[in-house]
PDB file of N, CA and C in Angstrom:
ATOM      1  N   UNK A  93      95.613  55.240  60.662  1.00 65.00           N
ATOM      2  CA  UNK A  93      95.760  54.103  59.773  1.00 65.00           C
ATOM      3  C   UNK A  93      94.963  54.375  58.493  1.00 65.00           C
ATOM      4  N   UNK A  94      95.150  54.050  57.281  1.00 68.00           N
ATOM      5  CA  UNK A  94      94.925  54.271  56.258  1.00 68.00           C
ATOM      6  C   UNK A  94      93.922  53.538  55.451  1.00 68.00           C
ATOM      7  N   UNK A  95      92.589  53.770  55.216  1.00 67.00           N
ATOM      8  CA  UNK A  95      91.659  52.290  54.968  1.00 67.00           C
ATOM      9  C   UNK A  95      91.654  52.237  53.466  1.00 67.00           C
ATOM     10  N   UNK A  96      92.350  50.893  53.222  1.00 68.00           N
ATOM     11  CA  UNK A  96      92.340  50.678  51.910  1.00 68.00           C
ATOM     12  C   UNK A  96      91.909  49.634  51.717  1.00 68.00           C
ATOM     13  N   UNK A  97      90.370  49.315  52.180  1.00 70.00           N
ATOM     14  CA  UNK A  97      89.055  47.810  51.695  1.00 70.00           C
ATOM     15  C   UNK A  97      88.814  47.925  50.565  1.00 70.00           C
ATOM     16  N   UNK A  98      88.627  47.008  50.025  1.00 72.00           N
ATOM     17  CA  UNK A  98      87.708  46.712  48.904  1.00 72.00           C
ATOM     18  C   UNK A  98      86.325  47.310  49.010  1.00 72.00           C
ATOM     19  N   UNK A  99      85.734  46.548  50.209  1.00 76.00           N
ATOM     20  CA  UNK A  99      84.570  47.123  49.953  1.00 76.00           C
ATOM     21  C   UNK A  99      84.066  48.497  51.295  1.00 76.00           C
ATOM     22  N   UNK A 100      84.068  49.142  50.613  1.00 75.00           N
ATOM     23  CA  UNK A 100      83.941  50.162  51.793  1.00 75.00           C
ATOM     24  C   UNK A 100      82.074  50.402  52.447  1.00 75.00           C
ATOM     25  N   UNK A 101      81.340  49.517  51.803  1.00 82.00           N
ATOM     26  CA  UNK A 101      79.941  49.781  52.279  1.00 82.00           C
ATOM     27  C   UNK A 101      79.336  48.474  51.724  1.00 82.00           C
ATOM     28  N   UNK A 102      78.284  48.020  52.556  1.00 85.00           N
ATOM     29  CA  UNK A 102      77.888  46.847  52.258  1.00 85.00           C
ATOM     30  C   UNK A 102      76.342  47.092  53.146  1.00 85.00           C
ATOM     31  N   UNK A 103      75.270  46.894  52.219  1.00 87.00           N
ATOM     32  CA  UNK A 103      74.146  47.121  53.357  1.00 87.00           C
ATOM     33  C   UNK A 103      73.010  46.465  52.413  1.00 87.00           C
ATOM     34  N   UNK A 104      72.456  45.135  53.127  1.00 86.00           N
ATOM     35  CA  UNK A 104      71.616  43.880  52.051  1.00 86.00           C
ATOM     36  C   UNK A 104      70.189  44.093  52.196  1.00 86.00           C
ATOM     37  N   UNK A 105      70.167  45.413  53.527  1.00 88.00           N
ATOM     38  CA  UNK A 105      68.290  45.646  53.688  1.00 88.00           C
ATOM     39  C   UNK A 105      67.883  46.996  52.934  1.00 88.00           C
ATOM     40  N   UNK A 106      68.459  47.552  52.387  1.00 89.00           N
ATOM     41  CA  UNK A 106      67.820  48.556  51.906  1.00 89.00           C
ATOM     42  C   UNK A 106      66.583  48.552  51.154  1.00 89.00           C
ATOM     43  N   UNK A 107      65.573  49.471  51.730  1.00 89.00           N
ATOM     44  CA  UNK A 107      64.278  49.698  51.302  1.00 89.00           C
ATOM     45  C   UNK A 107      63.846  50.670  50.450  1.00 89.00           C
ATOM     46  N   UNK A 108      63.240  50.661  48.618  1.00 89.00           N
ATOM     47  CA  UNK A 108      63.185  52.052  48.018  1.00 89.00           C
ATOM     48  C   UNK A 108      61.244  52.031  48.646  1.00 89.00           C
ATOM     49  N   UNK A 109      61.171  53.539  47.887  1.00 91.00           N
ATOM     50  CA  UNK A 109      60.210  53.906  47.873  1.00 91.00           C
ATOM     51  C   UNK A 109      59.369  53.325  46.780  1.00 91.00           C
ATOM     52  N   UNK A 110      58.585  54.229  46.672  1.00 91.00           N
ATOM     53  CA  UNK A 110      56.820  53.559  45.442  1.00 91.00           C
ATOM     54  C   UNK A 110      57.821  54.163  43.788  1.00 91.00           C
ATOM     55  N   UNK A 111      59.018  55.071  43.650  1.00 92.00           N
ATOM     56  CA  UNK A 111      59.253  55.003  42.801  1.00 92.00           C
ATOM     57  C   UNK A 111      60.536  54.575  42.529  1.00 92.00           C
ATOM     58  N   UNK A 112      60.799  53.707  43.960  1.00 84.00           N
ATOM     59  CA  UNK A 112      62.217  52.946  43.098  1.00 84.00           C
ATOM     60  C   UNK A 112      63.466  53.558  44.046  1.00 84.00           C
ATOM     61  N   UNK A 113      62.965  54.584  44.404  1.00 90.00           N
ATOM     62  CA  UNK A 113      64.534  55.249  45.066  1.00 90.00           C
ATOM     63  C   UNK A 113      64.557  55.185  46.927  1.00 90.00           C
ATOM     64  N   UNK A 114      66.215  55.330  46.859  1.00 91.00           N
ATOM     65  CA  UNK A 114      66.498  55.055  48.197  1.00 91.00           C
ATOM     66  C   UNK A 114      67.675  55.783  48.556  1.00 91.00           C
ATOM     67  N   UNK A 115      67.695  56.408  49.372  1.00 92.00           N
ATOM     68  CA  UNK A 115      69.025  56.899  50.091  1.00 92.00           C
ATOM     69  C   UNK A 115      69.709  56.441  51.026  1.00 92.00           C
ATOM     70  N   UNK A 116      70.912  56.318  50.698  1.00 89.00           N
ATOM     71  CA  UNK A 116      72.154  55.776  51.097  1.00 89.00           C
ATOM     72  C   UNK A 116      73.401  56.163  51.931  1.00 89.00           C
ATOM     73  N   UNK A 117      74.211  56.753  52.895  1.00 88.00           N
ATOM     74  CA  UNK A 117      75.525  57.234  53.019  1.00 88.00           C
ATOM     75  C   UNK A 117      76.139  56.739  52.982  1.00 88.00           C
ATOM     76  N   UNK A 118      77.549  56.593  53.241  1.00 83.00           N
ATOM     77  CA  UNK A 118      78.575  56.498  53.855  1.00 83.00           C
ATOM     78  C   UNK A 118      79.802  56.614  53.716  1.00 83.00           C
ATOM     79  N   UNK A 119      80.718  56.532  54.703  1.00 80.00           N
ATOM     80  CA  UNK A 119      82.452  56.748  54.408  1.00 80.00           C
ATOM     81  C   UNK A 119      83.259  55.823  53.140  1.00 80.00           C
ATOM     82  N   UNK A 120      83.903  56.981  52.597  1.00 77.00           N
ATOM     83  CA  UNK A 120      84.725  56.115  51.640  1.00 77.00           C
ATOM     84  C   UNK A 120      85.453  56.290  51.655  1.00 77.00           C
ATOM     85  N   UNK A 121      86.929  55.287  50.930  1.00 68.00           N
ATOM     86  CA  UNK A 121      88.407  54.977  51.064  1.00 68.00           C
ATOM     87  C   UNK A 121      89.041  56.595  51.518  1.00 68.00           C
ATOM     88  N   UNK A 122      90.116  56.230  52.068  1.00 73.00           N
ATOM     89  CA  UNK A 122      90.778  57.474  51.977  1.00 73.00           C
ATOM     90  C   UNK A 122      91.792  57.946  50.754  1.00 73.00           C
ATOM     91  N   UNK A 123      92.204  57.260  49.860  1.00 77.00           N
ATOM     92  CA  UNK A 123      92.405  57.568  48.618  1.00 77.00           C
ATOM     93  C   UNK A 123      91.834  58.109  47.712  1.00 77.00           C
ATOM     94  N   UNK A 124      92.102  59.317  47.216  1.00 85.00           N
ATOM     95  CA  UNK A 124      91.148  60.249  46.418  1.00 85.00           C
ATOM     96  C   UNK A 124      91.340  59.239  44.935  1.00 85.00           C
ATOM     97  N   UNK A 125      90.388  59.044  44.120  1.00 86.00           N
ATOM     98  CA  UNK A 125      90.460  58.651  42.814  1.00 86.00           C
ATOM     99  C   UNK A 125      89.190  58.078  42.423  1.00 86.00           C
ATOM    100  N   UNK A 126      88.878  57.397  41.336  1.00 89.00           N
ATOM    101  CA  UNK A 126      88.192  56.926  40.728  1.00 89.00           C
ATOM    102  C   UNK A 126      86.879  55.842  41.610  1.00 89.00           C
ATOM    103  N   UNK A 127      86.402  55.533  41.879  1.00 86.00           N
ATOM    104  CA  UNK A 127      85.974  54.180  42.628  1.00 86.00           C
ATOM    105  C   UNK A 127      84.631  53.593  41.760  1.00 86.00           C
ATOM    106  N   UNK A 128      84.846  52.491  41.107  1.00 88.00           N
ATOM    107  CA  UNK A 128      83.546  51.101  40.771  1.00 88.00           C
ATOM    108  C   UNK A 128      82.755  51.303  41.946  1.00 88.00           C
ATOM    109  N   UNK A 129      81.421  51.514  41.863  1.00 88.00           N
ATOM    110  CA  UNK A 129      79.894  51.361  42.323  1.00 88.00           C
ATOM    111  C   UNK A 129      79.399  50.226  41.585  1.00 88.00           C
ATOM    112  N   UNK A 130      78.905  48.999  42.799  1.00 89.00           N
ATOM    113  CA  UNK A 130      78.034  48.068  41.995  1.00 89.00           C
ATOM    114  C   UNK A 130      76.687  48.125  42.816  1.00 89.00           C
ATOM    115  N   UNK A 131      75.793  47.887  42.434  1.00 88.00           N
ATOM    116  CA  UNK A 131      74.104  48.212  42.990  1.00 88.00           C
ATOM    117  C   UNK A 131      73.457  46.943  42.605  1.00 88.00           C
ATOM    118  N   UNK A 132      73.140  46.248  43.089  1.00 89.00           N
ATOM    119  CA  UNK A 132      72.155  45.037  43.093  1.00 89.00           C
ATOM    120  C   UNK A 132      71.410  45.032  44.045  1.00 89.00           C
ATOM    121  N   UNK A 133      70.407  44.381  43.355  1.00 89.00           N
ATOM    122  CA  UNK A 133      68.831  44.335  44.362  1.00 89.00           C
ATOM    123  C   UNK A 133      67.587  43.441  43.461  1.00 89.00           C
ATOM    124  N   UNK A 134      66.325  43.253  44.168  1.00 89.00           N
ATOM    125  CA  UNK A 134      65.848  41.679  43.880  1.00 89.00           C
ATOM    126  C   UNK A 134      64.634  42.576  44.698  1.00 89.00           C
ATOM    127  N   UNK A 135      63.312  41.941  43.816  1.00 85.00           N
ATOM    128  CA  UNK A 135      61.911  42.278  44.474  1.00 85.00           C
ATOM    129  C   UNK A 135      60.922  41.166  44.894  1.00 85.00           C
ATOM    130  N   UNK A 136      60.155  41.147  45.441  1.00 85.00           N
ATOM    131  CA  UNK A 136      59.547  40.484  45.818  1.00 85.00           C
ATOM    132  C   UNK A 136      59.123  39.408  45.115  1.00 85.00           C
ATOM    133  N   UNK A 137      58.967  39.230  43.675  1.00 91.00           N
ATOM    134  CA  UNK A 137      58.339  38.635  42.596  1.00 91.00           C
ATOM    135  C   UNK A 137      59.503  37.745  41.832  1.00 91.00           C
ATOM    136  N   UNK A 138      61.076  38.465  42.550  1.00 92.00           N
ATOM    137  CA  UNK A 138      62.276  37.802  42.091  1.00 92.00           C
ATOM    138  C   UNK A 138      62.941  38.418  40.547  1.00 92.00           C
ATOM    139  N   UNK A 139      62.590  39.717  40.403  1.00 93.00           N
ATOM    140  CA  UNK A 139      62.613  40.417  39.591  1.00 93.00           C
ATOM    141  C   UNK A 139      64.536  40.736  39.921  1.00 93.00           C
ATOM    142  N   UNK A 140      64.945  41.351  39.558  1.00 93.00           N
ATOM    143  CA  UNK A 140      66.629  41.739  40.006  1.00 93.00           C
ATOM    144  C   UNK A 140      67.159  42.563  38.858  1.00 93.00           C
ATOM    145  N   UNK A 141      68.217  43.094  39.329  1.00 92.00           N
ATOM    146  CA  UNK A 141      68.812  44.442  37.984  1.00 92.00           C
ATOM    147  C   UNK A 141      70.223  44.784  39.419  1.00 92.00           C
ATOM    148  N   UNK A 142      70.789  45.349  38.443  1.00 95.00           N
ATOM    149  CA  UNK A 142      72.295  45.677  38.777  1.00 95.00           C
ATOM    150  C   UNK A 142      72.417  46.868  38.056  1.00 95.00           C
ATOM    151  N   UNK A 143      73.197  47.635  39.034  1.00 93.00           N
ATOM    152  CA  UNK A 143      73.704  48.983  38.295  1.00 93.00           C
ATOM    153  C   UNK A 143      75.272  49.253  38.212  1.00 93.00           C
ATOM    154  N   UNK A 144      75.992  49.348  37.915  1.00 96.00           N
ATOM    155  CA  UNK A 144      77.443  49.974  37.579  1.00 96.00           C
ATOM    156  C   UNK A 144      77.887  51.340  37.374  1.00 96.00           C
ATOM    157  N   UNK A 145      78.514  51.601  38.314  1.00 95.00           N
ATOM    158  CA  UNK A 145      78.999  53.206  37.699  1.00 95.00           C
ATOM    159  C   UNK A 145      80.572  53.918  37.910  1.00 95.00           C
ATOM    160  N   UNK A 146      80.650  54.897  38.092  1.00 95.00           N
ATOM    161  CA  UNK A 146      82.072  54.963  38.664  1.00 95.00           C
ATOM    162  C   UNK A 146      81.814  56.476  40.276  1.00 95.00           C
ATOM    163  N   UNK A 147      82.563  56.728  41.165  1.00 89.00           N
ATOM    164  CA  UNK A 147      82.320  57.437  41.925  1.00 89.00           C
ATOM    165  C   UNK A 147      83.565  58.133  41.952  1.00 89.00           C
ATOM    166  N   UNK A 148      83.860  59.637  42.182  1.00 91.00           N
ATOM    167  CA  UNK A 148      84.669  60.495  42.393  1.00 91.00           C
ATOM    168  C   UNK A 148      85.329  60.239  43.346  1.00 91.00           C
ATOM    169  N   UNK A 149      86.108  60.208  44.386  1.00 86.00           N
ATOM    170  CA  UNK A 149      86.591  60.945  45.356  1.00 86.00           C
ATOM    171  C   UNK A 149      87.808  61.554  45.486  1.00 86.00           C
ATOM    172  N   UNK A 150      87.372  63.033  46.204  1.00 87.00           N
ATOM    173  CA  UNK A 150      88.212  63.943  46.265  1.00 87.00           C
ATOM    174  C   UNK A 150      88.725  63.758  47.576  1.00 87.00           C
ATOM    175  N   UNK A 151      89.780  64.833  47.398  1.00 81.00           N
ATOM    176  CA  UNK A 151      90.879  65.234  48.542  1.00 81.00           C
ATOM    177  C   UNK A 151      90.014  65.954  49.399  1.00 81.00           C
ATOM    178  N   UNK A 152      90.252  65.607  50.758  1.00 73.00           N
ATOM    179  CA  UNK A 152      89.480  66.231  51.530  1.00 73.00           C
ATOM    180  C   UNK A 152      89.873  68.008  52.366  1.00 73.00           C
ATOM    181  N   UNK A 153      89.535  68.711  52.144  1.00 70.00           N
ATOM    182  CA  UNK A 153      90.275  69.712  52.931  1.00 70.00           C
ATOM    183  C   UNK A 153      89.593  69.939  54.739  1.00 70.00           C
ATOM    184  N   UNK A 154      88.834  69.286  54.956  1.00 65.00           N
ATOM    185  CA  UNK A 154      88.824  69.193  56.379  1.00 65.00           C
ATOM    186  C   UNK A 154      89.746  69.679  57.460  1.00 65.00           C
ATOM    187  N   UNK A 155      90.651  68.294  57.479  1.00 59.00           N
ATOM    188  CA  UNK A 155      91.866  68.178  58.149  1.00 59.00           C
ATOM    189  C   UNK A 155      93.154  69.296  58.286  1.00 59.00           C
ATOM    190  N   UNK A 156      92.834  70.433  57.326  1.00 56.00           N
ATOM    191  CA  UNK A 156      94.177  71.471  57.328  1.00 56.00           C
ATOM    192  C   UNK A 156      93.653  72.905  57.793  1.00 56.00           C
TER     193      UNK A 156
END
């Protein structure tokens, strides 16, 4: 079956480090093309910022 969600990852606990960063995985659409990244997050003090970007995905050669 073919996953074509909107949102293919959703995860509201993520924790960065002392400089801000955090690592992330996971599976995305099976349609190779373009994909919108949105990044929001909120600190303790109620501080918040959003990021926007765009993400690649390629054809996979795995499967052949």
């Amino acid at each position: 079956m073919t996953d074509i969600r909107s949102t293919v990852h959703w995860a509201p606990h993520i924790v960065t480090d002392k400089e801000g960063k955090a690592r992330v995985s996971f599976y995305t659409a099976d349609n190779p093309g373009d994909y919108t990244y949105i990044i929001e997050g909120t600190d303790l003090k109620g501080s918040f910022g959003v990021k926007r970007g765009t993400l690649t995905v390629k054809k996979s050669n795995l499967n052949q």
